[in-house]
Short mmCIF file of C-alpha atoms and ligand atoms in Angstrom, two decimals:
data_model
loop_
_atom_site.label_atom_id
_atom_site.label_comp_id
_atom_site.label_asym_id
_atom_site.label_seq_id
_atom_site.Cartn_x
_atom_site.Cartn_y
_atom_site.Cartn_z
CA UNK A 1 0.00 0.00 0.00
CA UNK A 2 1.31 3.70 -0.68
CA UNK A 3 1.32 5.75 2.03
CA UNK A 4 1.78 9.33 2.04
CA UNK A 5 4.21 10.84 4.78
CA UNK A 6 1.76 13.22 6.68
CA UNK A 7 2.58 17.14 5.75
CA UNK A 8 4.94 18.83 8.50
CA UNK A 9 3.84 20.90 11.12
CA UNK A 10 4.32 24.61 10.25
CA UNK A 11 5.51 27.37 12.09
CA UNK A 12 6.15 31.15 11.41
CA UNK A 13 10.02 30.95 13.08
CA UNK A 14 11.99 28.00 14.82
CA UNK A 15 14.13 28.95 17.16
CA UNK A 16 16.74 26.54 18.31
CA UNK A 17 18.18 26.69 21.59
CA UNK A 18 16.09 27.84 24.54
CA UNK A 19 19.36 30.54 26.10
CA UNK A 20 19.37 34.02 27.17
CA UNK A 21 19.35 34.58 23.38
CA UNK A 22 16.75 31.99 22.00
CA UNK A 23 14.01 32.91 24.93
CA UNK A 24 14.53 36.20 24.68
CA UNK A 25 14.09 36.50 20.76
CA UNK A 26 10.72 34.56 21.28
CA UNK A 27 9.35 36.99 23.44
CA UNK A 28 10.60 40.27 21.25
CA UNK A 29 8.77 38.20 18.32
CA UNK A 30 5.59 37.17 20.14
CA UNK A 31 5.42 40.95 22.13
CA UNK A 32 5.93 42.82 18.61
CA UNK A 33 3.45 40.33 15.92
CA UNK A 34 0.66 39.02 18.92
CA UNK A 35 -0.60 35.49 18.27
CA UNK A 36 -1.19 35.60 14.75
CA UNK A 37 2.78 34.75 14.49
CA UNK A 38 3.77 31.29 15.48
CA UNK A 39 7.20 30.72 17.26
CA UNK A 40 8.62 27.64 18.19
CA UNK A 41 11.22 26.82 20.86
CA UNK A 42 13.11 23.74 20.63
CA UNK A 43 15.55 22.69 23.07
CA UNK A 44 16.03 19.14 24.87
CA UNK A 45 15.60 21.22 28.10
CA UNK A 46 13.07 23.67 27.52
CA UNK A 47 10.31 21.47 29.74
CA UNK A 48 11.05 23.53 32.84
CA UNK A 49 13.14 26.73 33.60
CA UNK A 50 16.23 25.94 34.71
CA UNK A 51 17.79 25.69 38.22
CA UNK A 52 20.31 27.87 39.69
CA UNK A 53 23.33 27.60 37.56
CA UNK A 54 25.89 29.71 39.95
CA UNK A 55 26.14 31.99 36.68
CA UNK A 56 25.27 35.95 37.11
CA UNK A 57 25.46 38.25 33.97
CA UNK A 58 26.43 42.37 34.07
CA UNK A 59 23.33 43.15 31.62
CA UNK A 60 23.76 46.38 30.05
CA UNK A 61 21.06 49.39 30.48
CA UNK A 62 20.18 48.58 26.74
CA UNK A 63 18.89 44.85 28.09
CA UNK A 64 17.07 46.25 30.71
CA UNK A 65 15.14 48.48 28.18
CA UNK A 66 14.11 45.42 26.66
CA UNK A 67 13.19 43.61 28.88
CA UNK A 68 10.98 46.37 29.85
CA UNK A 69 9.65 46.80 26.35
CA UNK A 70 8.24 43.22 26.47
CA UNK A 71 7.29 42.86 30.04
CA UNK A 72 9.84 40.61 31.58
CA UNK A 73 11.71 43.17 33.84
CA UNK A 74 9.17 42.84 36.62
CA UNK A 75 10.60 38.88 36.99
CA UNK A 76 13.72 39.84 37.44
CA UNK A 77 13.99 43.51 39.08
CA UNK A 78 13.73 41.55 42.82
CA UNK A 79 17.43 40.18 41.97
CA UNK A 80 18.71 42.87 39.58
CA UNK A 81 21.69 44.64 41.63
CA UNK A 82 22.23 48.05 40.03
CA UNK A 83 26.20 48.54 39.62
CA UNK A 84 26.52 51.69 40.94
CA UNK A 85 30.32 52.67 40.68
CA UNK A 86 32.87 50.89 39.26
CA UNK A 87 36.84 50.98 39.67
CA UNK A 88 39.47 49.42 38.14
CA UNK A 89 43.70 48.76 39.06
CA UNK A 90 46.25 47.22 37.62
CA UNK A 91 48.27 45.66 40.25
CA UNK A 92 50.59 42.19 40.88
CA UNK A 93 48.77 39.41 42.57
CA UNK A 94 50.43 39.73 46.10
CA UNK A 95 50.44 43.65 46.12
CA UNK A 96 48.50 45.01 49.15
CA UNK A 97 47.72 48.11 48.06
CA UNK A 98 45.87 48.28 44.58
CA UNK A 99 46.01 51.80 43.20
CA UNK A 100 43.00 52.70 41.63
CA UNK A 101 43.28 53.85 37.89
CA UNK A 102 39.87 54.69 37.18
CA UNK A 103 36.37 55.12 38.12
CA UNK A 104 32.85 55.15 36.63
CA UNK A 105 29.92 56.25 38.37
CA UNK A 106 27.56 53.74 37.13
CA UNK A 107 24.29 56.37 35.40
CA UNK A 108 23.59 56.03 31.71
CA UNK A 109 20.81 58.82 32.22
CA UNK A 110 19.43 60.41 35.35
CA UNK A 111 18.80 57.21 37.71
CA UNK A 112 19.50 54.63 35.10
CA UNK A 113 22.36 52.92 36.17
CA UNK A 114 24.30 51.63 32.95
CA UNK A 115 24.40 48.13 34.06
CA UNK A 116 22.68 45.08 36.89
CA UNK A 117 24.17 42.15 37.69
CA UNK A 118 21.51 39.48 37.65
CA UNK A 119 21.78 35.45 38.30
CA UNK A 120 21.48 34.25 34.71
CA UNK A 121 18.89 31.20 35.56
CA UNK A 122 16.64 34.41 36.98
CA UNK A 123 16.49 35.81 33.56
CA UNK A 124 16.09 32.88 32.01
CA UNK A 125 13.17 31.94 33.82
CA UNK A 126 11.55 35.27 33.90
CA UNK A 127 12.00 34.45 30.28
CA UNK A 128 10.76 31.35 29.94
CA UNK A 129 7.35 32.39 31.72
CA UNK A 130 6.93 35.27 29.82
CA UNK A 131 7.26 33.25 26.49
CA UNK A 132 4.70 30.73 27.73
CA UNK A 133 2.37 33.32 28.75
CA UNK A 134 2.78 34.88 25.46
CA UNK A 135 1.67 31.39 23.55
CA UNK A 136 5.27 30.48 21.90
CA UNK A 137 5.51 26.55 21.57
CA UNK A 138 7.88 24.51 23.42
CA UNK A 139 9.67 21.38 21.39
CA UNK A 140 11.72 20.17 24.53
CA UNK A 141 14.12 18.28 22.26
CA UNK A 142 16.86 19.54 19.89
CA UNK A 143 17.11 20.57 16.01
CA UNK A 144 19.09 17.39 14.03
CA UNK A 145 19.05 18.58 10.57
CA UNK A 146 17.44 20.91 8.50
CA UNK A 147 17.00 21.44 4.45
CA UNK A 148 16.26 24.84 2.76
CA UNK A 149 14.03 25.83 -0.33
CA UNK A 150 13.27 28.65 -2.39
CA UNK A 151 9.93 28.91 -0.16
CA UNK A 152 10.57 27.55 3.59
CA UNK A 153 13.39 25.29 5.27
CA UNK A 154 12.29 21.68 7.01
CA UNK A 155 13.59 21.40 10.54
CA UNK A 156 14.30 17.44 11.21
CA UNK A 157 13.80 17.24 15.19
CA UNK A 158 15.44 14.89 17.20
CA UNK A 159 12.57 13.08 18.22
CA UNK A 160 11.89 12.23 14.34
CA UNK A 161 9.27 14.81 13.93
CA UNK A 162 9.49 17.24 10.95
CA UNK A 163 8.71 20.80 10.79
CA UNK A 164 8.37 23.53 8.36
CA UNK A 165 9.43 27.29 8.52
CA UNK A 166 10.21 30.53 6.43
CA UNK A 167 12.93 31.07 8.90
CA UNK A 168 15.11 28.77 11.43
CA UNK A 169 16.77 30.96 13.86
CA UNK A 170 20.36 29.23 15.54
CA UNK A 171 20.46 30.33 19.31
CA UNK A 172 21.67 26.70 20.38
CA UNK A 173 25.59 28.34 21.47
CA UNK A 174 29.05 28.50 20.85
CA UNK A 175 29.71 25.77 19.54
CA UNK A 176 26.59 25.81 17.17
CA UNK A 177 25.75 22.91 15.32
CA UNK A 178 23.00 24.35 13.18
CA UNK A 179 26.18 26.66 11.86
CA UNK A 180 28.51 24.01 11.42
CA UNK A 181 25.63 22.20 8.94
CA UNK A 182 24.64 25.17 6.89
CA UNK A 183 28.64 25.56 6.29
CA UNK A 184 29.27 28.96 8.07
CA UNK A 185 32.86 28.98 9.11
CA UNK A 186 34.27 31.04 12.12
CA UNK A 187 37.40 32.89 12.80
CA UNK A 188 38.93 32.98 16.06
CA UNK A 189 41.19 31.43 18.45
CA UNK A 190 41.58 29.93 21.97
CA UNK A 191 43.23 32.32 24.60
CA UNK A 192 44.44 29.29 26.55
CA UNK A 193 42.70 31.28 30.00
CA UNK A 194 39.80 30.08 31.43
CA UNK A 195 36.82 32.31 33.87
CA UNK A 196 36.52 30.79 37.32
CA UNK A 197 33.03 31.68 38.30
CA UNK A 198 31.84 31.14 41.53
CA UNK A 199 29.59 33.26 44.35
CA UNK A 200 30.51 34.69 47.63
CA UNK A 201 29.12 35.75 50.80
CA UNK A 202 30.79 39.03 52.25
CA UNK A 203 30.80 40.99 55.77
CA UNK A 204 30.57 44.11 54.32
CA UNK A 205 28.03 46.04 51.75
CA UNK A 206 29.67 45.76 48.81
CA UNK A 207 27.44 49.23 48.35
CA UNK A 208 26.71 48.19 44.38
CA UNK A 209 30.29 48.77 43.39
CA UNK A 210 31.86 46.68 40.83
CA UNK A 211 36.39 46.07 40.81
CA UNK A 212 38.18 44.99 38.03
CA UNK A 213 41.78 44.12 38.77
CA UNK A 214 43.81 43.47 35.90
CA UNK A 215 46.57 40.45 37.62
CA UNK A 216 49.12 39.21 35.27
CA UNK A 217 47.39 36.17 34.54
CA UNK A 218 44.25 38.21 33.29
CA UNK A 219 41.25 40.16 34.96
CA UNK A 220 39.60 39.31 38.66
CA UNK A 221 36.36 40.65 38.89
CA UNK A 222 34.21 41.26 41.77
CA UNK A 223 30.76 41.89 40.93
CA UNK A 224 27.93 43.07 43.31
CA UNK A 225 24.88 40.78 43.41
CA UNK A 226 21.74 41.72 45.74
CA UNK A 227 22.58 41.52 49.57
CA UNK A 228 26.00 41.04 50.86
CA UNK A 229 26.82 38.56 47.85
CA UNK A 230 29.44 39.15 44.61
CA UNK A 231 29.61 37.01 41.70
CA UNK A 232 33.57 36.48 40.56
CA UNK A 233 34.71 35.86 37.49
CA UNK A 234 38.69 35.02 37.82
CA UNK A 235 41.14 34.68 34.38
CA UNK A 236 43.11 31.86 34.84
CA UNK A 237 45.73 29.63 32.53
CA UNK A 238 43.18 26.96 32.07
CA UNK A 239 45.25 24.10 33.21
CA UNK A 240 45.82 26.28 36.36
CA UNK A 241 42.30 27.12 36.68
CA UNK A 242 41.19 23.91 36.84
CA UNK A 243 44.04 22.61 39.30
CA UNK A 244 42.18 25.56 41.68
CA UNK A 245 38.53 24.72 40.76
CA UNK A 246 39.44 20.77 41.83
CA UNK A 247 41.31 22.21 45.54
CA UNK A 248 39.19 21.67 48.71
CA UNK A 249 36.69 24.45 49.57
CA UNK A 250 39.52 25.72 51.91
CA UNK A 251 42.32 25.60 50.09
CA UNK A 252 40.65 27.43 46.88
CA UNK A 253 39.20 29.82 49.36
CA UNK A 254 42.56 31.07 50.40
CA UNK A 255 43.80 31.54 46.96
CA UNK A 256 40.35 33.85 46.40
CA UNK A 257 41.41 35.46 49.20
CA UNK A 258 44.61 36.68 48.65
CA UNK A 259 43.16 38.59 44.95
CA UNK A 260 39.70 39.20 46.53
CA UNK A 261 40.71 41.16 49.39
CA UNK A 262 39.53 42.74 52.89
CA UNK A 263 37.46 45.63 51.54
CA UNK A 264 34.51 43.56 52.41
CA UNK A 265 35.61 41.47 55.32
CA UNK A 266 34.94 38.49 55.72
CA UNK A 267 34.01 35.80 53.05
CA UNK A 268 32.72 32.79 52.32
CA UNK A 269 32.25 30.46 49.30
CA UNK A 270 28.16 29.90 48.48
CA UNK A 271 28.71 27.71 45.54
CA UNK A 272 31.30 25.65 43.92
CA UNK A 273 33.71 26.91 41.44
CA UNK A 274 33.83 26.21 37.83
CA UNK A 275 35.77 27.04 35.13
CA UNK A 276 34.60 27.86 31.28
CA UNK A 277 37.40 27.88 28.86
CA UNK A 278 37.63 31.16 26.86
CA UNK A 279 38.03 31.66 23.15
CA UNK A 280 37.32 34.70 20.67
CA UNK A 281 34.94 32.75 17.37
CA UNK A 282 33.41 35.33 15.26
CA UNK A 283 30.93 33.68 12.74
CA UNK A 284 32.35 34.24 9.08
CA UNK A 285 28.62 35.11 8.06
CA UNK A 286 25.21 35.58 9.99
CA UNK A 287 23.00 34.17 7.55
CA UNK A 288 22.36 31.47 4.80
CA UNK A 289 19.15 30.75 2.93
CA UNK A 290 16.69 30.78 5.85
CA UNK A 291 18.58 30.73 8.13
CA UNK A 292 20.04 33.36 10.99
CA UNK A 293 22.54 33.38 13.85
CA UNK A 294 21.98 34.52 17.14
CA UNK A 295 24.03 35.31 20.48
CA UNK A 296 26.95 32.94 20.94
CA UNK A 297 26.07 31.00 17.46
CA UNK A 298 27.11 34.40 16.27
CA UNK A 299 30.09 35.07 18.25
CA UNK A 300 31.97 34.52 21.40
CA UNK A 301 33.83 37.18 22.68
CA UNK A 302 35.88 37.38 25.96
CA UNK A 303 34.01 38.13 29.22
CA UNK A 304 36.53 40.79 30.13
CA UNK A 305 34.31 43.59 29.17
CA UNK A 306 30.96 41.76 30.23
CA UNK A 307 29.23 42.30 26.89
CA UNK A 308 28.91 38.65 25.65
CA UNK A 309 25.12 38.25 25.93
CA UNK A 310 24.90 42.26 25.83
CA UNK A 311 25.61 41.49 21.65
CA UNK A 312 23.44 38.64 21.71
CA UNK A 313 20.41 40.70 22.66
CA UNK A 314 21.47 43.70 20.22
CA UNK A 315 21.17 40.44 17.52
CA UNK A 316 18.18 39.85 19.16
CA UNK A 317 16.64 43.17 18.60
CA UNK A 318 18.36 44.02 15.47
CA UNK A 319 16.46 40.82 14.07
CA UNK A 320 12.93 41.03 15.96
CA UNK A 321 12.74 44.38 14.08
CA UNK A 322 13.94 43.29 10.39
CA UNK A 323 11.27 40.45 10.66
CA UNK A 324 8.28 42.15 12.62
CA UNK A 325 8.89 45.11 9.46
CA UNK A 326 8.61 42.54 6.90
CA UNK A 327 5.62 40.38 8.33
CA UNK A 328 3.70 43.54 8.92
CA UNK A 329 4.25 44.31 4.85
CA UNK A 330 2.78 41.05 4.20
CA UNK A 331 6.59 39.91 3.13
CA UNK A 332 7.98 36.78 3.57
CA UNK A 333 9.88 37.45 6.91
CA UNK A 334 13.11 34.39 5.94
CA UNK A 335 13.45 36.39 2.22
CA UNK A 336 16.94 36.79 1.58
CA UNK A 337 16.72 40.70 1.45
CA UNK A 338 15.73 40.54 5.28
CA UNK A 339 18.32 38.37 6.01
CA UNK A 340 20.70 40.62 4.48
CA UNK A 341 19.43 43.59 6.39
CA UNK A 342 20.04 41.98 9.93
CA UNK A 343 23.28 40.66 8.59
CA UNK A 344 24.55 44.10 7.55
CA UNK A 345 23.56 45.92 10.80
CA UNK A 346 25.33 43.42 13.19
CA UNK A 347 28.17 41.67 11.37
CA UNK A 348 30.23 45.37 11.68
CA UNK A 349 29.22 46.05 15.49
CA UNK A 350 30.15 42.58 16.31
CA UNK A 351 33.55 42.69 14.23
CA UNK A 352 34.69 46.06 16.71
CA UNK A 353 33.63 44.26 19.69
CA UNK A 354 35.62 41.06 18.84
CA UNK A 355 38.78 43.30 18.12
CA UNK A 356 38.25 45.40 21.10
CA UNK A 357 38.32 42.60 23.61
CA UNK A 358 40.76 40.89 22.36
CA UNK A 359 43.34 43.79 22.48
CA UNK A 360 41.84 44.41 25.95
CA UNK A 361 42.47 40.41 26.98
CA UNK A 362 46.19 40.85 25.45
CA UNK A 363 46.62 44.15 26.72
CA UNK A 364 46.03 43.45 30.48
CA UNK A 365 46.57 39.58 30.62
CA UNK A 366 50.31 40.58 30.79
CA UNK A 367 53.06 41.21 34.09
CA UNK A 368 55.28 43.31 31.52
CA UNK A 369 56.32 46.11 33.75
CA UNK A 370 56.79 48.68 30.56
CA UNK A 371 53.26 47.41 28.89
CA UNK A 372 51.99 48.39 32.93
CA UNK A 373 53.11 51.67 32.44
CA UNK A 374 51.59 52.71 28.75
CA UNK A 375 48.40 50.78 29.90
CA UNK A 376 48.17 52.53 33.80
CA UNK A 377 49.36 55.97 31.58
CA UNK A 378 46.25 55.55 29.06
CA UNK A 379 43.53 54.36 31.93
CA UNK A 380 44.52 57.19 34.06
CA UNK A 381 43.89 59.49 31.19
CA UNK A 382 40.99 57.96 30.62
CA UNK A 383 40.22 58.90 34.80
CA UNK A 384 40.80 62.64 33.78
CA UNK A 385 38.55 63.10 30.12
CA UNK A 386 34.82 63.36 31.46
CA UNK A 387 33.83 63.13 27.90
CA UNK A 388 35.95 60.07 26.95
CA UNK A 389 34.28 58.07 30.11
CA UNK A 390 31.11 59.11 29.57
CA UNK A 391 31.75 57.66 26.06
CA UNK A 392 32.68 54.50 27.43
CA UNK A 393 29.55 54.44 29.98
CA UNK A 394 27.22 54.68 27.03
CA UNK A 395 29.48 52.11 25.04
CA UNK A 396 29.11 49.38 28.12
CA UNK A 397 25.41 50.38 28.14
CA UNK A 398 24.60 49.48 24.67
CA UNK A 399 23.39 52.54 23.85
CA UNK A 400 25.81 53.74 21.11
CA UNK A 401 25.59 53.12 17.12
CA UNK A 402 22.40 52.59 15.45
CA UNK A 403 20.18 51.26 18.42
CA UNK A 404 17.35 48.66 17.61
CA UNK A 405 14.24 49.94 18.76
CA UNK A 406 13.69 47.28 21.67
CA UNK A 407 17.17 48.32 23.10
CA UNK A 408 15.29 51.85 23.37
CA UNK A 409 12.86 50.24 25.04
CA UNK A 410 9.94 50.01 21.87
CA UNK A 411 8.37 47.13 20.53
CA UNK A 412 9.70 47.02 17.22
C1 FAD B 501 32.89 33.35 32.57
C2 FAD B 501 31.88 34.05 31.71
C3 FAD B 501 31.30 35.24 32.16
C4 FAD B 501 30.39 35.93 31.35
N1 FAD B 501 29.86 37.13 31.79
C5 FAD B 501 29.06 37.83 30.97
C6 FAD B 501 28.54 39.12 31.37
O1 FAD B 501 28.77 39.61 32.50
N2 FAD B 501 27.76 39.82 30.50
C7 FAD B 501 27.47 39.32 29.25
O2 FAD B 501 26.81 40.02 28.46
N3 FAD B 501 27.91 38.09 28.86
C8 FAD B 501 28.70 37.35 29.68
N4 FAD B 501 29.15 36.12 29.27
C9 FAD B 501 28.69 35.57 27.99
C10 FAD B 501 27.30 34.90 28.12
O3 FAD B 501 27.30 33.96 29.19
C11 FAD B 501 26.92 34.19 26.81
O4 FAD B 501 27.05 35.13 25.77
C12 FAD B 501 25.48 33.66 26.83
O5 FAD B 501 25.28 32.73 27.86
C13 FAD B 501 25.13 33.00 25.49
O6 FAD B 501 23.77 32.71 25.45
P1 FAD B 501 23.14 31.93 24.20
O7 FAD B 501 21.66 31.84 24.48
O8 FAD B 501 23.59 32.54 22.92
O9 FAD B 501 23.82 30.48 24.23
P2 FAD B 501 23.77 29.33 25.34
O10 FAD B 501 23.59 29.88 26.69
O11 FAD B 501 24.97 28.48 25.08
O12 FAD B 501 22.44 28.51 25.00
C14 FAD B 501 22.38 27.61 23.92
C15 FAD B 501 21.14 26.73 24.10
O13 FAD B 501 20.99 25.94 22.91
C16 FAD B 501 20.62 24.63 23.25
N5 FAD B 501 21.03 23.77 22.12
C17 FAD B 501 22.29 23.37 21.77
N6 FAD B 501 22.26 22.64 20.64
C18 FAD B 501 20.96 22.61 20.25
C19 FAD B 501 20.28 22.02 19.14
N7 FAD B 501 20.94 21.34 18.17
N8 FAD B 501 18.94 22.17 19.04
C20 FAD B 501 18.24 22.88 19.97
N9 FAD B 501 18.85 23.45 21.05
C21 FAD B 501 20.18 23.32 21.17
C22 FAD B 501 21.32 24.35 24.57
O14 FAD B 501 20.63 23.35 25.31
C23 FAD B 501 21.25 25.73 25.26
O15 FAD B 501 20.08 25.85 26.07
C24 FAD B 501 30.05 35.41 30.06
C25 FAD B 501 30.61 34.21 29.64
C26 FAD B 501 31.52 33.53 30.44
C27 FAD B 501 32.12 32.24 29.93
#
């Protein structure tokens, strides 16, 4: 007998990879085009929001704007900790004194603070509830294959089941496999360092100031969290940071003591350590026929600078806005010419960010005693020009270049 395969299930966009940047690129859809506009999750763990990871996130004034735009800040403002004032030194592990090369009072505009630190499973959950209240569809399982047409792309799930879109969107990561089958190739390179992130508890308020110290073996920052609490992400060799993430809790507290410390008295370790390795990878393109990368598909830049998943949510409002313009037109949103429009207003942005990072990493990672003095000469320059800083305050907020509407806090 000849049996027909039964015709896919449809949907307007499939988004693979439930993240920061997957979630929140179904809610900017579903807030901007309503429930006429299907959008599909799929990710093996997008059942239930996830559980405390240990992971916090500096997200940029620009985020917050969004997240107001579509009604998600609300979730998250309880354990949003406004960074207030920043400072930054450049000193040798063991000194004692750490003179202080510059500061930042942390205000974009008028009581605005340019950045929070937030836990990331907080954001991901306010996420997640806000994209199930807004009626996106959850695939808890993860995109296998996919084939593009003229007219729509099939999505081969997983779990066998076969679906079919104008547009899939890759939010599934770094190490993206929905990039490595459409072809796209990345530039970039390992910096052999590794971020040892892990929470303490502290005596002392840490009054919503944020320290970067730039050791030799890369940057040790303390970051303020709600309550006496900082999240700390630590630049390590990697070999070296995971000899210290494996030490007993004792042991691996002393070494975090001796960067960390007594400005805040006391501490104590409220999670266990872990270490990510860290790499600079820079997607050669953002697009292919009907298909778009997102956050760390995208690119992976170094932490030092705290704007990873900042980019990823300017790629997630750059693209919300190319496609919610084209559906309302009646055009078909996963057209080449709207690819090529979200392509052209990130690929640049992301380029300068890559570059800018990495000089930063190579720049500070360093114990030269002559590169100290050109870098220590430029930062406290930096100190003294009110309209350089305020530059950079705006930079770290996201609110520089050609702004996507959500990051101004519109629905696109
Ligand atoms: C130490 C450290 C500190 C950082 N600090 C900051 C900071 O302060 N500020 C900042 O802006 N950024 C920071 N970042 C960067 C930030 O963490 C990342 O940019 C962000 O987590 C990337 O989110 P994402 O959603 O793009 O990817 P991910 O978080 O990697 O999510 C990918 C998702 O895709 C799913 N998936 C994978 N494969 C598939 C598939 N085939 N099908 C379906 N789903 C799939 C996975 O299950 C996962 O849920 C930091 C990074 C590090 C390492």
């Amino acid at each position: 007998m000849n049996q027909e395969a039964p015709s896919p299930a449809r949907t307007a966009v499939l988004i693979a990879g439930g993240g920061l940047a997957g979630l929140s690129l179904a809610v900017a859809l579903k807030a901007a085009l309503g429930t006429s506009f299907s959008v599909t999750v799929a990710d093996p763990s997008i059942d239930a929001p996830p559980a405390d990871s240990g992971r916090a996130s500096a997200f940029a004034a620009a985020a917050r704007r969004m997240f107001e735009a579509t009604g998600v800040w609300d979730a998250i403002a309880p354990e949003a900790q406004p960074i207030l004032d920043m400072v930054v030194t450049d000193s040798r592990t063991l000194d004692v004194v750490r003179p202080v090369f510059l500061t930042f009072d942390g205000e974009v505009a008028p009581g605005e603070p340019f950045a929070h630190m937030a836990p990331n499973a907080v954001v991901i959950r306010a996420l997640w509830e806000r994209a199930k209240a807004l009626g996106v569809t959850f695939a808890p399982t993860s995109v296998a294959g996919f084939e593009a047409d003229a007219h729509e792309t099939r999505v081969t799930l997983a779990d066998g089941r076969v679906v079919a879109t104008p547009l899939l969107v890759a939010c599934d990561g770094g190490r993206s496999r929905l990039r490595d089958l459409a072809g796209i190739r990345t530039v970039g390179w390992d910096y052999g360092q590794s971020g040892i992130v892990c929470t303490v508890a502290h005596e002392h308020d840490h009054e919503g100031r944020a320290e970067e110290h730039f050791l030799p073996s890369g940057p040790f920052a303390i970051l303020p969290l709600t309550g006496r609490r900082s999240s700390i992400v630590w630049t390590e060799e990697t070999g070296r940071a995971e000899r210290l993430c494996r030490l007993p809790a004792e042991l691996f507290l002393d070494e975090l003591e001796t960067r960390f410390g007594h400005r805040l008295g006391e501490i104590r370790l409220i999670d266990r350590p872990a270490a990510y390795p860290l790499g600079l990878k820079v997607a050669r393109d953002f697009v292919a026929p009907r298909l778009a990368l997102v956050g760390d598909a995208a690119h992976v830049i170094h932490p030092i600078a705290g704007q990873g998943i900042n980019m990823g949510f300017r790629d997630v409002a750059a693209l919300a806005e190319c496609l919610a313009d084209a559906a309302r037109l009646g055009m078909d949103h996963g057209a080449a010419d709207v690819l090529a429009r979200y392509q052209r207003w990130r690929r640049f942005d992301t380029a300068v960010m890559g570059v800018t990072t990495d000089g930063l990493n190579r720049l500070f990672s360093n114990g030269s005693q002559p590169l100290r003095f050109v870098r220590d000469l430029g930062l406290g320059l930096v100190d003294r020009m009110p309209g350089l800083k305020s530059f950079f305050i705006r930079q770290a907020a996201g609110i520089t270049g050609e702004v996507p509407k959500l990051l101004r806090g519109q629905t696109p």
